[in-house]
Short mmCIF file of C-alpha atoms and ligand atoms in Angstrom, two decimals:
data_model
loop_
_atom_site.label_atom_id
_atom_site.label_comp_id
_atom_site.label_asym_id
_atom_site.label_seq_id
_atom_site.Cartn_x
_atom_site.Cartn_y
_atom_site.Cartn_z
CA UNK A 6 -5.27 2.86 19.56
CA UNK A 7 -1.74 4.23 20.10
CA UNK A 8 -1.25 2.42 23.86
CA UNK A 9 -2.18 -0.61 22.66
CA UNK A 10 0.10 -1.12 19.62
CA UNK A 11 3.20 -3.05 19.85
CA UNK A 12 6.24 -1.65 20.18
CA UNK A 13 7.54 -2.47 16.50
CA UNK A 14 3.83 -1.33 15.17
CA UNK A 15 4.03 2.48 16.68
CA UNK A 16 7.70 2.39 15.09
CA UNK A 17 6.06 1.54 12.06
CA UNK A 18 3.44 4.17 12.35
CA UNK A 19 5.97 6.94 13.77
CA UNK A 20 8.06 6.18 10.75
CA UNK A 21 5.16 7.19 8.44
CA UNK A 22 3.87 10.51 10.43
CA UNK A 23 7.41 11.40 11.41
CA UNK A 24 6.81 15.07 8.99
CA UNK A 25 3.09 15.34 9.93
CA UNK A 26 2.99 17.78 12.82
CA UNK A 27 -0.39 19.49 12.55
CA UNK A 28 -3.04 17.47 10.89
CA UNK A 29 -5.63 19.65 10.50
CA UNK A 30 -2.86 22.48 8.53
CA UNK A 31 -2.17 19.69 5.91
CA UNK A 32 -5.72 18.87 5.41
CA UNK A 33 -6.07 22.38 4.81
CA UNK A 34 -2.73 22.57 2.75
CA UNK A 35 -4.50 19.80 0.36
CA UNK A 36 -7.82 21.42 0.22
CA UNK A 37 -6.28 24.89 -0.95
CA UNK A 38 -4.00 22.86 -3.49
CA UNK A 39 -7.32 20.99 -5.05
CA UNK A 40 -9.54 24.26 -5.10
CA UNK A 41 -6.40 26.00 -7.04
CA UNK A 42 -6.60 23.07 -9.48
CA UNK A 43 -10.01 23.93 -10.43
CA UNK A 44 -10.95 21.01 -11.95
CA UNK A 45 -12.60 18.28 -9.99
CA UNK A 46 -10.41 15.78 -8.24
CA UNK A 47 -10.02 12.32 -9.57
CA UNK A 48 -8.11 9.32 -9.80
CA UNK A 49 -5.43 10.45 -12.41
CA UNK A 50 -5.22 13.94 -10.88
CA UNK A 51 -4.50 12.65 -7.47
CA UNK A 52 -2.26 10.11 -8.61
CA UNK A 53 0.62 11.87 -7.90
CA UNK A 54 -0.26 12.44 -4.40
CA UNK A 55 -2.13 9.37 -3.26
CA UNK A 56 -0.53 6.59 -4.77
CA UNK A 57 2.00 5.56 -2.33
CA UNK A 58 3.77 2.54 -4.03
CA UNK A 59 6.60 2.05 -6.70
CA UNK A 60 5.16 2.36 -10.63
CA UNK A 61 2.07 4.45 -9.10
CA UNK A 62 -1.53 4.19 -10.77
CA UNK A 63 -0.73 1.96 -13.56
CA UNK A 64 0.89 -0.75 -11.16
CA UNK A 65 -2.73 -0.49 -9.59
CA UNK A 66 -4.39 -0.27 -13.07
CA UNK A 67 -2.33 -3.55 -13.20
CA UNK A 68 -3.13 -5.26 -10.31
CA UNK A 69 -6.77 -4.40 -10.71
CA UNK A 70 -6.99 -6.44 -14.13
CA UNK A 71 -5.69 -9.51 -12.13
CA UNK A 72 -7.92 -9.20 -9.28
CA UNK A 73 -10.83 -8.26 -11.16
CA UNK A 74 -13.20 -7.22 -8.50
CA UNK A 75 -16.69 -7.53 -8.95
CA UNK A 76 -19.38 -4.82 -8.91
CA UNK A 77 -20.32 -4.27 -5.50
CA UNK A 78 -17.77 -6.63 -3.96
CA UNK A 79 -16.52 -6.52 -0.57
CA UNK A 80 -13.11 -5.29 -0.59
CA UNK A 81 -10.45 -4.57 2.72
CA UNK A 82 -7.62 -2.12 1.34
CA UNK A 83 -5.00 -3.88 3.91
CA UNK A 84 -2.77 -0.40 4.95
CA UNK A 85 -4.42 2.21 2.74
CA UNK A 86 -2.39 4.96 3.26
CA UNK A 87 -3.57 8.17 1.86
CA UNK A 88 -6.28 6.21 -0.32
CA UNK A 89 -5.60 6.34 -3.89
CA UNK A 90 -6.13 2.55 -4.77
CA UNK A 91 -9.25 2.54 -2.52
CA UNK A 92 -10.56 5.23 -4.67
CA UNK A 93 -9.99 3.33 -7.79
CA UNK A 94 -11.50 0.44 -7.28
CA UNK A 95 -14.59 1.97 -6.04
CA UNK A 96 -14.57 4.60 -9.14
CA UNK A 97 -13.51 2.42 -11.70
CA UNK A 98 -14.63 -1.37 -10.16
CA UNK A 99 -17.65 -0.30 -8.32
CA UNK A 100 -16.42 -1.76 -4.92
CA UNK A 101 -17.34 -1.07 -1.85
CA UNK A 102 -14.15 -0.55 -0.48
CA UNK A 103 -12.60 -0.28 3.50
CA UNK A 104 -9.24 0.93 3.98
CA UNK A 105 -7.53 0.24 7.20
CA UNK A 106 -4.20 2.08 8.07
CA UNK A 107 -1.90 2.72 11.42
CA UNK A 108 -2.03 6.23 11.19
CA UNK A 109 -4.70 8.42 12.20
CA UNK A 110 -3.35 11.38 10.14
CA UNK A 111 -3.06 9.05 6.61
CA UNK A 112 -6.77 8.07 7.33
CA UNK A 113 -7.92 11.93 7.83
CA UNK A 114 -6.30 12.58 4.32
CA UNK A 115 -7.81 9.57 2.35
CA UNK A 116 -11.43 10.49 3.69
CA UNK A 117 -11.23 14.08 2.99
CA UNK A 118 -9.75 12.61 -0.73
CA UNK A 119 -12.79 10.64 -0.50
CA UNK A 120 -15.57 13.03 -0.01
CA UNK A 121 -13.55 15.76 -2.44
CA UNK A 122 -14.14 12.62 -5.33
CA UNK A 123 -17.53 12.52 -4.14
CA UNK A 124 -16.69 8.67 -3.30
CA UNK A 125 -17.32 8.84 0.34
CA UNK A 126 -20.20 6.64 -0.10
CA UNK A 127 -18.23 3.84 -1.81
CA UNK A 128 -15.14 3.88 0.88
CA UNK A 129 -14.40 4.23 4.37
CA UNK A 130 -11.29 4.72 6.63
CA UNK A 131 -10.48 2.61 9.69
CA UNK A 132 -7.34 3.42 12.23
CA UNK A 133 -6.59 0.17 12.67
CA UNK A 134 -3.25 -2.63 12.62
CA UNK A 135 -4.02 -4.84 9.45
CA UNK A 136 -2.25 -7.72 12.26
CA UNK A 137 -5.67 -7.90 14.33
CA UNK A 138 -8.45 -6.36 11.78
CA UNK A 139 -11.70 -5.00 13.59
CA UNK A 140 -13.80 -7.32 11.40
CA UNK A 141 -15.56 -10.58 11.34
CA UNK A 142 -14.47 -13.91 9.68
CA UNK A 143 -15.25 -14.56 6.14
CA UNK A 144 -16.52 -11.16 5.47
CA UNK A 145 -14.57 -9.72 2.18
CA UNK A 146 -14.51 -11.14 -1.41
CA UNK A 147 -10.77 -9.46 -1.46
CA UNK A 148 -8.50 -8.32 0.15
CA UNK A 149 -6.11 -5.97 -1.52
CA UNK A 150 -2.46 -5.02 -0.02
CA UNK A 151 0.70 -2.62 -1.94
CA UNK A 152 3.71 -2.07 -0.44
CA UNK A 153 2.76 -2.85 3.14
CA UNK A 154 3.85 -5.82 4.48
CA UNK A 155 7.60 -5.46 3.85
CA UNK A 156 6.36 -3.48 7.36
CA UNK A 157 4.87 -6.71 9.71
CA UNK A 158 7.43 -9.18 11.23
CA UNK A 159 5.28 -11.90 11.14
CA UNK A 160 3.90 -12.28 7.67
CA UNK A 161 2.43 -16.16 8.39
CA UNK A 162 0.53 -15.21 10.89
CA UNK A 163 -0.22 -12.06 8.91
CA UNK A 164 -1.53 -13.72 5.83
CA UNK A 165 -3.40 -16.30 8.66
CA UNK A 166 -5.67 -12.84 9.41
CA UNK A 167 -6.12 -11.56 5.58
CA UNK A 168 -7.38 -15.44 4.96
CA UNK A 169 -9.86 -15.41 8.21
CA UNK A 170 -11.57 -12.10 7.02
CA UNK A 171 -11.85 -13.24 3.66
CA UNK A 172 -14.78 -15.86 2.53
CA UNK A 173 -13.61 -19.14 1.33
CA UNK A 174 -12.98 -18.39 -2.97
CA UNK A 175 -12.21 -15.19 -2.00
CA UNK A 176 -8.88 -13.73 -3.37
CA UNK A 177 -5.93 -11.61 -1.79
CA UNK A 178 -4.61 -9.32 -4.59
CA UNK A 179 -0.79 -7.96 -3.59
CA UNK A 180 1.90 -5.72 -4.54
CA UNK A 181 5.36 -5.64 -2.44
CA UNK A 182 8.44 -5.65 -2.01
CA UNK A 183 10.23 -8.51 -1.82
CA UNK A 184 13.87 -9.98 -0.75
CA UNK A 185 16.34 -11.34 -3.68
CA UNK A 186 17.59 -14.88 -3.07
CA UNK A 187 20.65 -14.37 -0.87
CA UNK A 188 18.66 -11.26 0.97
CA UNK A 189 21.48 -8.72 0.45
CA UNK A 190 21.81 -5.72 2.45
CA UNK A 191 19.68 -2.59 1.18
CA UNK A 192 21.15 0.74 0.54
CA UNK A 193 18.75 2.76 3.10
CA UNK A 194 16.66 4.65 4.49
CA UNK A 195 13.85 3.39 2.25
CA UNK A 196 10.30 4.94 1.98
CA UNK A 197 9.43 1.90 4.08
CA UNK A 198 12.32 1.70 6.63
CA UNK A 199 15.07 3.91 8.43
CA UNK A 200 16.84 0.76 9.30
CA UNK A 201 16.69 -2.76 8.85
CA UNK A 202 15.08 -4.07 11.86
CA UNK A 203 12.24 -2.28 10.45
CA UNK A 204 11.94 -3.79 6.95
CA UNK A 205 10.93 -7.66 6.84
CA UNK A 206 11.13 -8.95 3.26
CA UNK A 207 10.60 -12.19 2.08
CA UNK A 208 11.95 -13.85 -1.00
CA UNK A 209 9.24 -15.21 -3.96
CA UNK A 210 10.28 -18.99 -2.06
CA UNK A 211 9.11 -17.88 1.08
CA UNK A 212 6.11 -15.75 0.16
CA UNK A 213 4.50 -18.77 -1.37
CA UNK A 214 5.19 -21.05 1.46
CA UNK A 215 3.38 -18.13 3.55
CA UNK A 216 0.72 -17.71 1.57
CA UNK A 217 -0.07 -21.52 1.20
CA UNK A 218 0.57 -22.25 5.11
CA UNK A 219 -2.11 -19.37 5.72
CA UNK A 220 -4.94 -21.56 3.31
CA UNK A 221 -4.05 -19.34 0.07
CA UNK A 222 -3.91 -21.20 -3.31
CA UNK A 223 -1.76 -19.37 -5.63
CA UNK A 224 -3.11 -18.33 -8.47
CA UNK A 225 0.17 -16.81 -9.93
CA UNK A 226 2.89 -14.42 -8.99
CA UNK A 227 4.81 -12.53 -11.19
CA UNK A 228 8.26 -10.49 -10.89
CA UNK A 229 7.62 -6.95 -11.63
CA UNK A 230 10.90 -5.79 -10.74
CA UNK A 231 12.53 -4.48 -13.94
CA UNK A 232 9.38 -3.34 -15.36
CA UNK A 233 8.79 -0.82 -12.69
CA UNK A 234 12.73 -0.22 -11.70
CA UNK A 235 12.97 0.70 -15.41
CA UNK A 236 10.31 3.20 -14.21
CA UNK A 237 11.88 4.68 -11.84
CA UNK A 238 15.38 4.87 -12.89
CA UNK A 239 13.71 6.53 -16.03
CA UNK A 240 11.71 9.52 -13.92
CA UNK A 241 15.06 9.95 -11.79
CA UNK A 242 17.06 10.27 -14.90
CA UNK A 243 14.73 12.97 -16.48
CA UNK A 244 14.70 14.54 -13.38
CA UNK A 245 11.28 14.47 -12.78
CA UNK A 246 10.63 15.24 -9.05
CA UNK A 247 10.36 11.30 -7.26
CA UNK A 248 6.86 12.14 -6.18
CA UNK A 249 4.33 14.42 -6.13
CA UNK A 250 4.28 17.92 -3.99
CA UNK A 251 1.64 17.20 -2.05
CA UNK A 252 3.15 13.37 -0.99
CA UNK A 253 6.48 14.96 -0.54
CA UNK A 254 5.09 17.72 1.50
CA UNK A 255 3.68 14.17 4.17
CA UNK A 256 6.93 12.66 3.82
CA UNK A 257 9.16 15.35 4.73
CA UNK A 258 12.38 16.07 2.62
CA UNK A 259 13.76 12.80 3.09
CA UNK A 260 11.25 11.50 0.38
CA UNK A 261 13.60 12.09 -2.47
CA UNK A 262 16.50 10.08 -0.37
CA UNK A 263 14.40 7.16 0.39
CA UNK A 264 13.29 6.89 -3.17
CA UNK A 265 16.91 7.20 -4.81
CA UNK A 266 18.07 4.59 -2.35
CA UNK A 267 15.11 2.06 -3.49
CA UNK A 268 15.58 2.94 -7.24
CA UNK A 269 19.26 1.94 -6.16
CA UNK A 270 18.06 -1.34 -4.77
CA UNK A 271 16.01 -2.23 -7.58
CA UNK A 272 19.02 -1.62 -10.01
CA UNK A 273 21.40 -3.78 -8.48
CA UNK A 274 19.10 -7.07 -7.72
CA UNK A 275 18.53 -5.94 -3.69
CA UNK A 276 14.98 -5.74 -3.86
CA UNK A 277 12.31 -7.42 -6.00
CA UNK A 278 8.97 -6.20 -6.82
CA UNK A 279 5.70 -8.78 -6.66
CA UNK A 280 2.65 -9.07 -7.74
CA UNK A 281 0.30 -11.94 -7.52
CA UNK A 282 -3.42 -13.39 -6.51
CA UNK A 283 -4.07 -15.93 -4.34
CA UNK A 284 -7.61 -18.12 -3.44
CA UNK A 285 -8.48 -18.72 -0.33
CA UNK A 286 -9.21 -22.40 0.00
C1 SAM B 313 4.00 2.64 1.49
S1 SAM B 313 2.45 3.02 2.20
C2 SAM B 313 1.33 2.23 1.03
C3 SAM B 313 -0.07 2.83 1.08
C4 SAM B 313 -1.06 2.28 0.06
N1 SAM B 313 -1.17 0.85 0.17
C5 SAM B 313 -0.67 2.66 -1.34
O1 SAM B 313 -0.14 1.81 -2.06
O2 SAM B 313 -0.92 3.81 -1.74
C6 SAM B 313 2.40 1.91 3.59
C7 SAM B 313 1.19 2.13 4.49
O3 SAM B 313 1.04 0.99 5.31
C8 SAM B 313 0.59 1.40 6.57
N2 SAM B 313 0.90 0.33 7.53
C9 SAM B 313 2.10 -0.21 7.83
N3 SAM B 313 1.96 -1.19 8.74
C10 SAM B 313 0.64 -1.27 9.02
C11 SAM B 313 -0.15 -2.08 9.89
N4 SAM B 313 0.39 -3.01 10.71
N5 SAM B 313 -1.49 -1.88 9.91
C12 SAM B 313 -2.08 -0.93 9.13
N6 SAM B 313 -1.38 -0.15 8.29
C13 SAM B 313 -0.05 -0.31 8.23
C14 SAM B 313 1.34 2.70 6.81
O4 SAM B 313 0.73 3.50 7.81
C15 SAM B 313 1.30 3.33 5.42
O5 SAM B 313 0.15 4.13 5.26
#
């Protein structure tokens, strides 16, 4: 897939592997850290590893109650990463869950996650760019997207290929970053960006008149920002490490900058956090 991307895409995907240098050594790394644990992997024990999004599981335990997947439903994990949300809803919601991310490495961690849960038969990984998904129209009940497309330039068109995928009812479920009115400057790097060319937020205003150009209904979107800066500012304070070892040890030591510098953003009104559902019509 890599000669094919755009340009701006195999940034994107460069940003995220930039630490990863021997795939097969961290898969290792993350096998030897599970087997020390001794106690079988699962959602909460991963959490700190495979939830890569501000507030962690509970923003997804949070989402989840919104979305409210069905046993059994269809559901497309838009940029998975290293799987943790995919896991959940299969564990917990009994979906059938595909994640799709950029990076080849991410979706060698979240299926080895997957068959050390023993959930490999309830999700599956795709290498793919969530811009041109390898799927047929109308073909997921939901689609499901945190912190991911603060990363795609064109989020109408975007949003046009989460609402061809999805059946007509179905629902898109999101978490993300968003721009405050004004869109000041952010302090960065941030875990999603080095620089700004490379981070493409949208206010609330413009995120609904996305969504509802793309044939989404909203069904309600709510501002989650000082809920989950609160959060953050809160683990920072205590001193608690801003992720996990094993998430640290993929993003490279520049992890604890790019989380200080969005804690910083959140604080002082830069970036808003959303969360919503929308119908397709
Ligand atoms: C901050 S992580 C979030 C991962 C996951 N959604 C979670 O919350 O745990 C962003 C992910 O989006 C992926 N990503 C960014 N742009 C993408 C694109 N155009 N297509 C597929 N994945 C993309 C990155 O590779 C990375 O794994």
């Amino acid at each position: 897939m890599s000669t094919d991307l755009p340009t701006d895409t195999q940034a994107v995907r460069q940003h995220y592997e930039a630490h990863i240098t021997d795939v097969e050594a961290l898969l290792q790394a993350i096998d030897k850290a599970l087997d020390a644990q001794g106690a079988p992997a699962t959602a909460q024990s991963l959490a700190a590893l495979d939830q890569f999004h501000a507030g962690g599981l509970p923003m997804t335990e949070e989402l989840a109650r919104r979305a409210a997947p069905q046993p059994g439903d269809q559901v497309l994990d838009a940029g998975s990463g290293l799987g943790g949300p995919s896991r959940y809803l299969a564990a917990q919601w009994q979906a059938q869950v595909t994640g799709v991310d950029l990076s080849a490495a991410y979706v060698a961690v979240a299926q080895r996650l997957a068959d050390r849960t023993g959930l490999a038969s309830r999700v599956r990984y795709i290498e793919a760019s969530i811009t041109a998904l390898p799927f047929p129209d109308a073909h997921f009940d939901l689609v499901w997207t945190q912190h991911v497309v603060m990363n795609v330039a064109d989020r109408a068109a975007l949003y046009r290929e989460f609402r061809r995928v999805l059946k007509p009812g179905g629902r898109l479920a999101f978490f993300d970053p968003a721009a405050a009115d004004g869109q000041p400057e952010l302090h960065l790097p941030v875990p999603w960006a080095s620089t700004a060319g490379s981070s493409h937020l949208l206010t609330l205003v413009q995120t609904r008149e996305a969504l509802a150009g793309a044939g989404f209904a909203d069904l309600g979107i709510d501002d989650m920002t000082e809920t989950v800066g609160t959060m953050l500012a809160r683990q920072l304070t205590a001193g608690a490490p801003p992720a996990g070892p094993h998430l640290s040890m993929i993003l490279g030591p520049a992890m604890a900058v790019t989380v200080r510098n969005f804690a910083r953003n959140l604080q002082e009104g830069r970036v808003r956090l959303l969360m919503g559902v929308a119908e397709a019509r």
